[in-house]
């Protein structure tokens, strides 16, 4: 049924190239193949059975294996998109806001108007709009947490994808200072690598971010931290990031670029 609807839509839209046709189909109907999603409704809670009833049995639903938050929706063209309002004059921005409000419970976001901040909007040659949001909490960005909605020309949401940290409850006022976090990160880097950083060439950046490692790796540590994200650079051999607990002196995560 999806293929029939797809090729019918090609004829209606008079798409001129095979590349555009393939892009249209894959972009809006194929789930991401990164191994983080599953399509087993029985392993999700009652509220997500309600989601299946809302969006229809033909809609693909993805759930993050680690966080158990909604990570993917792909709505069959035969069903039509999710309407924000009956008013045909609804803008893409309004449609995205109403979708976030209606489906935030499945993302684990309690206050979508304040905790999902639009960072980019783009429209492709097919007239499809994509809006990207950054997850925030108490004005602090959540590391690696973004969502996106895709809308058709009628400003109906036809797919969603995202990574969110659900049910954040956190004191966002740091007790560790930026300068102290920088010194902790430098000391940790020198301990791990056995060398002294040349501070005369060091480029550093320190900013508050919320971190939950289960958003991007399978970890026994499911804690959500307020951290100072410390970036250290001075040459191609040093391009590392350290997350220092903003309420203690602990380095909770580190990666190298």
PDB file of C-alpha atoms in Angstrom:
ATOM      1  CA  UNK A   1       0.000   0.000   0.000  1.00  0.00           C
ATOM      2  CA  UNK A   2       2.884   2.354   0.812  1.00  0.00           C
ATOM      3  CA  UNK A   3       4.493   1.691  -2.566  1.00  0.00           C
ATOM      4  CA  UNK A   4       1.262   2.381  -4.399  1.00  0.00           C
ATOM      5  CA  UNK A   5       0.760   5.610  -2.475  1.00  0.00           C
ATOM      6  CA  UNK A   6       4.384   6.507  -3.093  1.00  0.00           C
ATOM      7  CA  UNK A   7       4.228   6.105  -6.870  1.00  0.00           C
ATOM      8  CA  UNK A   8       0.876   7.867  -6.983  1.00  0.00           C
ATOM      9  CA  UNK A   9       2.456  10.772  -5.135  1.00  0.00           C
ATOM     10  CA  UNK A  10       5.274  10.834  -7.679  1.00  0.00           C
ATOM     11  CA  UNK A  11       2.791  11.207 -10.491  1.00  0.00           C
ATOM     12  CA  UNK A  12       0.900  13.938  -8.634  1.00  0.00           C
ATOM     13  CA  UNK A  13       4.032  15.873  -7.784  1.00  0.00           C
ATOM     14  CA  UNK A  14       5.582  15.217 -11.214  1.00  0.00           C
ATOM     15  CA  UNK A  15       8.984  14.572  -9.737  1.00  0.00           C
ATOM     16  CA  UNK A  16      11.556  14.854 -12.486  1.00  0.00           C
ATOM     17  CA  UNK A  17      14.368  12.623 -11.329  1.00  0.00           C
ATOM     18  CA  UNK A  18      14.767   9.164  -9.896  1.00  0.00           C
ATOM     19  CA  UNK A  19      17.088  10.605  -7.277  1.00  0.00           C
ATOM     20  CA  UNK A  20      14.376  12.908  -5.980  1.00  0.00           C
ATOM     21  CA  UNK A  21      11.880  10.052  -5.935  1.00  0.00           C
ATOM     22  CA  UNK A  22      14.157   7.763  -3.965  1.00  0.00           C
ATOM     23  CA  UNK A  23      15.010  10.585  -1.568  1.00  0.00           C
ATOM     24  CA  UNK A  24      11.334  11.258  -0.965  1.00  0.00           C
ATOM     25  CA  UNK A  25      10.541   7.629  -0.162  1.00  0.00           C
ATOM     26  CA  UNK A  26      13.539   6.908   2.050  1.00  0.00           C
ATOM     27  CA  UNK A  27      13.482  10.264   3.823  1.00  0.00           C
ATOM     28  CA  UNK A  28       9.921   9.892   5.045  1.00  0.00           C
ATOM     29  CA  UNK A  29       9.190   6.170   5.188  1.00  0.00           C
ATOM     30  CA  UNK A  30      12.326   4.283   6.207  1.00  0.00           C
ATOM     31  CA  UNK A  31      13.464   4.022   9.847  1.00  0.00           C
ATOM     32  CA  UNK A  32      17.064   4.863  10.758  1.00  0.00           C
ATOM     33  CA  UNK A  33      19.376   1.863  10.679  1.00  0.00           C
ATOM     34  CA  UNK A  34      21.584   2.646  13.661  1.00  0.00           C
ATOM     35  CA  UNK A  35      20.548  -0.276  15.840  1.00  0.00           C
ATOM     36  CA  UNK A  36      18.971   1.914  18.520  1.00  0.00           C
ATOM     37  CA  UNK A  37      15.330   1.337  17.589  1.00  0.00           C
ATOM     38  CA  UNK A  38      12.962  -1.574  17.989  1.00  0.00           C
ATOM     39  CA  UNK A  39       9.422  -2.211  16.853  1.00  0.00           C
ATOM     40  CA  UNK A  40       8.081  -4.464  19.592  1.00  0.00           C
ATOM     41  CA  UNK A  41       4.995  -2.887  21.107  1.00  0.00           C
ATOM     42  CA  UNK A  42       4.691  -5.549  23.824  1.00  0.00           C
ATOM     43  CA  UNK A  43       7.897  -4.342  25.452  1.00  0.00           C
ATOM     44  CA  UNK A  44       6.642  -0.784  25.879  1.00  0.00           C
ATOM     45  CA  UNK A  45       4.269   0.494  28.560  1.00  0.00           C
ATOM     46  CA  UNK A  46       0.530   1.088  28.443  1.00  0.00           C
ATOM     47  CA  UNK A  47       0.902   4.737  27.442  1.00  0.00           C
ATOM     48  CA  UNK A  48       2.757   3.629  24.334  1.00  0.00           C
ATOM     49  CA  UNK A  49       0.028   1.172  23.418  1.00  0.00           C
ATOM     50  CA  UNK A  50      -2.120   4.280  23.485  1.00  0.00           C
ATOM     51  CA  UNK A  51       0.350   5.863  21.072  1.00  0.00           C
ATOM     52  CA  UNK A  52      -0.083   2.971  18.664  1.00  0.00           C
ATOM     53  CA  UNK A  53      -3.837   3.458  18.824  1.00  0.00           C
ATOM     54  CA  UNK A  54      -3.431   7.187  18.142  1.00  0.00           C
ATOM     55  CA  UNK A  55      -1.153   6.958  15.126  1.00  0.00           C
ATOM     56  CA  UNK A  56      -2.504   3.729  13.613  1.00  0.00           C
ATOM     57  CA  UNK A  57      -1.170   0.227  13.158  1.00  0.00           C
ATOM     58  CA  UNK A  58       0.519   1.087   9.848  1.00  0.00           C
ATOM     59  CA  UNK A  59       2.769   3.674  11.505  1.00  0.00           C
ATOM     60  CA  UNK A  60       6.307   2.590  12.305  1.00  0.00           C
ATOM     61  CA  UNK A  61       7.208   3.310  15.927  1.00  0.00           C
ATOM     62  CA  UNK A  62      10.762   3.291  17.258  1.00  0.00           C
ATOM     63  CA  UNK A  63      11.736   3.178  20.916  1.00  0.00           C
ATOM     64  CA  UNK A  64      15.225   3.862  22.220  1.00  0.00           C
ATOM     65  CA  UNK A  65      16.653   0.687  23.734  1.00  0.00           C
ATOM     66  CA  UNK A  66      18.439   2.565  26.515  1.00  0.00           C
ATOM     67  CA  UNK A  67      16.173   5.443  27.509  1.00  0.00           C
ATOM     68  CA  UNK A  68      12.831   3.836  26.538  1.00  0.00           C
ATOM     69  CA  UNK A  69      11.774   7.165  25.020  1.00  0.00           C
ATOM     70  CA  UNK A  70      10.075   7.547  21.649  1.00  0.00           C
ATOM     71  CA  UNK A  71      12.768   7.812  18.997  1.00  0.00           C
ATOM     72  CA  UNK A  72      10.945   7.372  15.683  1.00  0.00           C
ATOM     73  CA  UNK A  73       7.583   7.704  13.992  1.00  0.00           C
ATOM     74  CA  UNK A  74       6.962   7.170  10.291  1.00  0.00           C
ATOM     75  CA  UNK A  75       3.389   7.605   9.193  1.00  0.00           C
ATOM     76  CA  UNK A  76       2.007   5.774   6.183  1.00  0.00           C
ATOM     77  CA  UNK A  77       1.114   8.129   3.315  1.00  0.00           C
ATOM     78  CA  UNK A  78      -2.242   6.344   3.067  1.00  0.00           C
ATOM     79  CA  UNK A  79      -3.113   7.576   6.541  1.00  0.00           C
ATOM     80  CA  UNK A  80      -2.100  11.181   5.971  1.00  0.00           C
ATOM     81  CA  UNK A  81      -0.027  13.225   8.348  1.00  0.00           C
ATOM     82  CA  UNK A  82      -0.718  14.315  11.905  1.00  0.00           C
ATOM     83  CA  UNK A  83      -2.584  17.607  11.860  1.00  0.00           C
ATOM     84  CA  UNK A  84      -1.776  20.232  14.446  1.00  0.00           C
ATOM     85  CA  UNK A  85      -4.986  22.159  13.828  1.00  0.00           C
ATOM     86  CA  UNK A  86      -7.849  21.985  11.369  1.00  0.00           C
ATOM     87  CA  UNK A  87      -6.895  25.476  10.231  1.00  0.00           C
ATOM     88  CA  UNK A  88      -5.135  25.133   6.879  1.00  0.00           C
ATOM     89  CA  UNK A  89      -3.205  28.344   7.589  1.00  0.00           C
ATOM     90  CA  UNK A  90      -1.161  26.685  10.339  1.00  0.00           C
ATOM     91  CA  UNK A  91       2.545  27.403   9.855  1.00  0.00           C
ATOM     92  CA  UNK A  92       5.210  24.675  10.026  1.00  0.00           C
ATOM     93  CA  UNK A  93       6.415  26.211  13.282  1.00  0.00           C
ATOM     94  CA  UNK A  94       2.922  26.015  14.795  1.00  0.00           C
ATOM     95  CA  UNK A  95       2.486  22.444  13.583  1.00  0.00           C
ATOM     96  CA  UNK A  96       5.778  21.465  15.216  1.00  0.00           C
ATOM     97  CA  UNK A  97       4.808  23.110  18.498  1.00  0.00           C
ATOM     98  CA  UNK A  98       1.459  21.345  18.623  1.00  0.00           C
ATOM     99  CA  UNK A  99       3.044  18.001  17.757  1.00  0.00           C
ATOM    100  CA  UNK A 100       5.602  18.441  20.550  1.00  0.00           C
ATOM    101  CA  UNK A 101       2.841  19.255  23.011  1.00  0.00           C
ATOM    102  CA  UNK A 102       0.691  16.301  21.988  1.00  0.00           C
ATOM    103  CA  UNK A 103       3.483  13.710  21.911  1.00  0.00           C
ATOM    104  CA  UNK A 104       5.911  15.002  24.554  1.00  0.00           C
ATOM    105  CA  UNK A 105       4.780  12.409  27.089  1.00  0.00           C
ATOM    106  CA  UNK A 106       6.224   9.682  24.843  1.00  0.00           C
ATOM    107  CA  UNK A 107       9.501  11.608  24.605  1.00  0.00           C
ATOM    108  CA  UNK A 108       9.648  12.017  28.387  1.00  0.00           C
ATOM    109  CA  UNK A 109       9.610  15.816  28.074  1.00  0.00           C
ATOM    110  CA  UNK A 110       7.329  17.474  30.626  1.00  0.00           C
ATOM    111  CA  UNK A 111       7.433  21.060  29.323  1.00  0.00           C
ATOM    112  CA  UNK A 112       7.911  20.946  25.528  1.00  0.00           C
ATOM    113  CA  UNK A 113       7.392  24.681  24.995  1.00  0.00           C
ATOM    114  CA  UNK A 114      10.472  25.416  27.123  1.00  0.00           C
ATOM    115  CA  UNK A 115      12.406  22.157  26.860  1.00  0.00           C
ATOM    116  CA  UNK A 116      12.356  21.707  23.067  1.00  0.00           C
ATOM    117  CA  UNK A 117      13.998  24.737  21.478  1.00  0.00           C
ATOM    118  CA  UNK A 118      13.871  25.133  17.682  1.00  0.00           C
ATOM    119  CA  UNK A 119      17.382  25.473  16.278  1.00  0.00           C
ATOM    120  CA  UNK A 120      16.854  24.966  12.538  1.00  0.00           C
ATOM    121  CA  UNK A 121      14.152  24.903   9.883  1.00  0.00           C
ATOM    122  CA  UNK A 122      14.679  23.918   6.262  1.00  0.00           C
ATOM    123  CA  UNK A 123      12.486  23.192   3.251  1.00  0.00           C
ATOM    124  CA  UNK A 124      13.653  20.949   0.424  1.00  0.00           C
ATOM    125  CA  UNK A 125      12.861  20.957  -3.300  1.00  0.00           C
ATOM    126  CA  UNK A 126       9.867  18.684  -2.673  1.00  0.00           C
ATOM    127  CA  UNK A 127       8.232  21.261  -0.426  1.00  0.00           C
ATOM    128  CA  UNK A 128       8.846  19.169   2.687  1.00  0.00           C
ATOM    129  CA  UNK A 129       9.823  21.046   5.848  1.00  0.00           C
ATOM    130  CA  UNK A 130      12.169  19.739   8.535  1.00  0.00           C
ATOM    131  CA  UNK A 131      12.343  21.408  11.948  1.00  0.00           C
ATOM    132  CA  UNK A 132      15.062  20.472  14.426  1.00  0.00           C
ATOM    133  CA  UNK A 133      14.784  21.044  18.173  1.00  0.00           C
ATOM    134  CA  UNK A 134      17.391  20.949  20.931  1.00  0.00           C
ATOM    135  CA  UNK A 135      16.351  19.467  24.269  1.00  0.00           C
ATOM    136  CA  UNK A 136      16.859  21.866  27.155  1.00  0.00           C
ATOM    137  CA  UNK A 137      16.200  21.740  30.878  1.00  0.00           C
ATOM    138  CA  UNK A 138      16.203  24.829  33.061  1.00  0.00           C
ATOM    139  CA  UNK A 139      17.856  26.728  30.244  1.00  0.00           C
ATOM    140  CA  UNK A 140      20.727  24.210  30.010  1.00  0.00           C
ATOM    141  CA  UNK A 141      21.206  22.139  26.825  1.00  0.00           C
ATOM    142  CA  UNK A 142      21.124  18.352  27.062  1.00  0.00           C
ATOM    143  CA  UNK A 143      24.184  16.834  25.403  1.00  0.00           C
ATOM    144  CA  UNK A 144      23.322  14.856  22.256  1.00  0.00           C
ATOM    145  CA  UNK A 145      19.569  15.358  22.677  1.00  0.00           C
ATOM    146  CA  UNK A 146      17.737  16.568  19.591  1.00  0.00           C
ATOM    147  CA  UNK A 147      14.432  15.900  17.881  1.00  0.00           C
ATOM    148  CA  UNK A 148      13.133  16.595  14.387  1.00  0.00           C
ATOM    149  CA  UNK A 149       9.721  16.667  12.762  1.00  0.00           C
ATOM    150  CA  UNK A 150       9.117  16.369   9.028  1.00  0.00           C
ATOM    151  CA  UNK A 151       6.058  18.041   7.547  1.00  0.00           C
ATOM    152  CA  UNK A 152       4.380  17.762   4.168  1.00  0.00           C
ATOM    153  CA  UNK A 153       3.092  20.671   2.110  1.00  0.00           C
ATOM    154  CA  UNK A 154      -0.092  20.759   4.200  1.00  0.00           C
ATOM    155  CA  UNK A 155       1.976  21.243   7.368  1.00  0.00           C
ATOM    156  CA  UNK A 156       1.070  17.786   8.625  1.00  0.00           C
ATOM    157  CA  UNK A 157       3.719  15.873  10.560  1.00  0.00           C
ATOM    158  CA  UNK A 158       4.574  12.744   8.588  1.00  0.00           C
ATOM    159  CA  UNK A 159       7.606  11.590  10.571  1.00  0.00           C
ATOM    160  CA  UNK A 160       9.494  12.220  13.772  1.00  0.00           C
ATOM    161  CA  UNK A 161      12.926  11.209  14.957  1.00  0.00           C
ATOM    162  CA  UNK A 162      14.767  12.088  18.117  1.00  0.00           C
ATOM    163  CA  UNK A 163      16.956  11.289  21.068  1.00  0.00           C
ATOM    164  CA  UNK A 164      15.756  12.658  24.398  1.00  0.00           C
ATOM    165  CA  UNK A 165      16.660  12.153  28.027  1.00  0.00           C
ATOM    166  CA  UNK A 166      13.291  11.454  29.676  1.00  0.00           C
ATOM    167  CA  UNK A 167      11.982  12.748  32.988  1.00  0.00           C
ATOM    168  CA  UNK A 168      14.872  15.020  33.949  1.00  0.00           C
ATOM    169  CA  UNK A 169      14.804  16.287  37.530  1.00  0.00           C
ATOM    170  CA  UNK A 170      17.971  18.186  38.283  1.00  0.00           C
ATOM    171  CA  UNK A 171      19.391  21.160  40.160  1.00  0.00           C
ATOM    172  CA  UNK A 172      20.770  23.309  37.353  1.00  0.00           C
ATOM    173  CA  UNK A 173      22.705  25.692  39.605  1.00  0.00           C
ATOM    174  CA  UNK A 174      26.350  24.491  39.645  1.00  0.00           C
ATOM    175  CA  UNK A 175      28.375  24.352  42.840  1.00  0.00           C
ATOM    176  CA  UNK A 176      31.659  23.825  40.983  1.00  0.00           C
ATOM    177  CA  UNK A 177      33.094  26.837  39.145  1.00  0.00           C
ATOM    178  CA  UNK A 178      34.085  26.928  35.487  1.00  0.00           C
ATOM    179  CA  UNK A 179      37.732  27.530  36.389  1.00  0.00           C
ATOM    180  CA  UNK A 180      37.787  24.598  38.786  1.00  0.00           C
ATOM    181  CA  UNK A 181      36.210  22.339  36.166  1.00  0.00           C
ATOM    182  CA  UNK A 182      38.892  23.388  33.666  1.00  0.00           C
ATOM    183  CA  UNK A 183      41.674  22.532  36.124  1.00  0.00           C
ATOM    184  CA  UNK A 184      40.053  19.169  36.882  1.00  0.00           C
ATOM    185  CA  UNK A 185      39.832  18.333  33.171  1.00  0.00           C
ATOM    186  CA  UNK A 186      43.471  19.314  32.561  1.00  0.00           C
ATOM    187  CA  UNK A 187      44.618  17.227  35.511  1.00  0.00           C
ATOM    188  CA  UNK A 188      42.589  14.246  34.307  1.00  0.00           C
ATOM    189  CA  UNK A 189      43.987  14.539  30.794  1.00  0.00           C
ATOM    190  CA  UNK A 190      47.543  14.653  32.100  1.00  0.00           C
ATOM    191  CA  UNK A 191      46.868  11.669  34.369  1.00  0.00           C
ATOM    192  CA  UNK A 192      45.454   9.599  31.512  1.00  0.00           C
ATOM    193  CA  UNK A 193      48.120  10.521  28.968  1.00  0.00           C
ATOM    194  CA  UNK A 194      51.190  10.939  31.155  1.00  0.00           C
ATOM    195  CA  UNK A 195      52.198  14.284  29.685  1.00  0.00           C
ATOM    196  CA  UNK A 196      51.995  17.955  30.588  1.00  0.00           C
ATOM    197  CA  UNK A 197      49.750  20.221  28.534  1.00  0.00           C
ATOM    198  CA  UNK A 198      51.470  23.289  27.113  1.00  0.00           C
ATOM    199  CA  UNK A 199      49.114  25.937  28.459  1.00  0.00           C
ATOM    200  CA  UNK A 200      50.584  28.648  26.244  1.00  0.00           C
ATOM    201  CA  UNK A 201      49.034  26.864  23.235  1.00  0.00           C
ATOM    202  CA  UNK A 202      45.926  25.550  24.950  1.00  0.00           C
ATOM    203  CA  UNK A 203      42.502  26.496  23.602  1.00  0.00           C
ATOM    204  CA  UNK A 204      39.724  25.662  26.011  1.00  0.00           C
ATOM    205  CA  UNK A 205      35.974  26.095  26.239  1.00  0.00           C
ATOM    206  CA  UNK A 206      33.824  25.412  29.307  1.00  0.00           C
ATOM    207  CA  UNK A 207      30.016  25.390  29.217  1.00  0.00           C
ATOM    208  CA  UNK A 208      27.163  23.879  31.194  1.00  0.00           C
ATOM    209  CA  UNK A 209      25.492  20.821  29.685  1.00  0.00           C
ATOM    210  CA  UNK A 210      23.283  18.087  31.036  1.00  0.00           C
ATOM    211  CA  UNK A 211      24.627  14.583  30.428  1.00  0.00           C
ATOM    212  CA  UNK A 212      23.095  11.135  30.509  1.00  0.00           C
ATOM    213  CA  UNK A 213      25.447   8.552  29.047  1.00  0.00           C
ATOM    214  CA  UNK A 214      22.630   6.155  28.156  1.00  0.00           C
ATOM    215  CA  UNK A 215      21.574   8.526  25.420  1.00  0.00           C
ATOM    216  CA  UNK A 216      24.507   7.392  23.274  1.00  0.00           C
ATOM    217  CA  UNK A 217      26.110   4.345  24.946  1.00  0.00           C
ATOM    218  CA  UNK A 218      24.825   1.398  26.949  1.00  0.00           C
ATOM    219  CA  UNK A 219      25.934   2.208  30.479  1.00  0.00           C
ATOM    220  CA  UNK A 220      25.134   0.880  33.932  1.00  0.00           C
ATOM    221  CA  UNK A 221      25.269   4.492  35.079  1.00  0.00           C
ATOM    222  CA  UNK A 222      21.784   5.828  34.312  1.00  0.00           C
ATOM    223  CA  UNK A 223      22.274   9.072  36.268  1.00  0.00           C
ATOM    224  CA  UNK A 224      21.520  12.402  34.643  1.00  0.00           C
ATOM    225  CA  UNK A 225      24.255  14.897  35.566  1.00  0.00           C
ATOM    226  CA  UNK A 226      24.653  18.632  35.449  1.00  0.00           C
ATOM    227  CA  UNK A 227      28.169  18.956  34.034  1.00  0.00           C
ATOM    228  CA  UNK A 228      30.745  21.409  32.886  1.00  0.00           C
ATOM    229  CA  UNK A 229      31.629  20.321  29.377  1.00  0.00           C
ATOM    230  CA  UNK A 230      35.328  21.132  29.011  1.00  0.00           C
ATOM    231  CA  UNK A 231      36.880  21.113  25.525  1.00  0.00           C
ATOM    232  CA  UNK A 232      40.683  21.040  25.323  1.00  0.00           C
ATOM    233  CA  UNK A 233      42.606  21.742  22.109  1.00  0.00           C
ATOM    234  CA  UNK A 234      46.154  22.749  21.243  1.00  0.00           C
ATOM    235  CA  UNK A 235      47.172  20.678  18.217  1.00  0.00           C
ATOM    236  CA  UNK A 236      45.914  17.665  16.229  1.00  0.00           C
ATOM    237  CA  UNK A 237      47.039  15.396  19.072  1.00  0.00           C
ATOM    238  CA  UNK A 238      44.893  17.156  21.678  1.00  0.00           C
ATOM    239  CA  UNK A 239      41.207  17.525  20.915  1.00  0.00           C
ATOM    240  CA  UNK A 240      39.452  16.063  23.917  1.00  0.00           C
ATOM    241  CA  UNK A 241      36.232  16.717  25.817  1.00  0.00           C
ATOM    242  CA  UNK A 242      35.707  16.104  29.524  1.00  0.00           C
ATOM    243  CA  UNK A 243      32.417  16.260  31.410  1.00  0.00           C
ATOM    244  CA  UNK A 244      32.979  17.338  34.997  1.00  0.00           C
ATOM    245  CA  UNK A 245      30.137  16.914  37.484  1.00  0.00           C
ATOM    246  CA  UNK A 246      29.070  20.484  38.290  1.00  0.00           C
ATOM    247  CA  UNK A 247      28.148  19.445  41.825  1.00  0.00           C
ATOM    248  CA  UNK A 248      31.386  17.581  42.568  1.00  0.00           C
ATOM    249  CA  UNK A 249      34.903  17.201  41.220  1.00  0.00           C
ATOM    250  CA  UNK A 250      34.208  13.915  39.403  1.00  0.00           C
ATOM    251  CA  UNK A 251      34.894  13.449  35.705  1.00  0.00           C
ATOM    252  CA  UNK A 252      31.838  11.470  34.625  1.00  0.00           C
ATOM    253  CA  UNK A 253      32.646  11.061  30.926  1.00  0.00           C
ATOM    254  CA  UNK A 254      35.381  11.764  28.414  1.00  0.00           C
ATOM    255  CA  UNK A 255      35.857  11.367  24.694  1.00  0.00           C
ATOM    256  CA  UNK A 256      38.550  12.253  22.195  1.00  0.00           C
ATOM    257  CA  UNK A 257      38.019  13.737  18.767  1.00  0.00           C
TER     258      UNK A 257
END
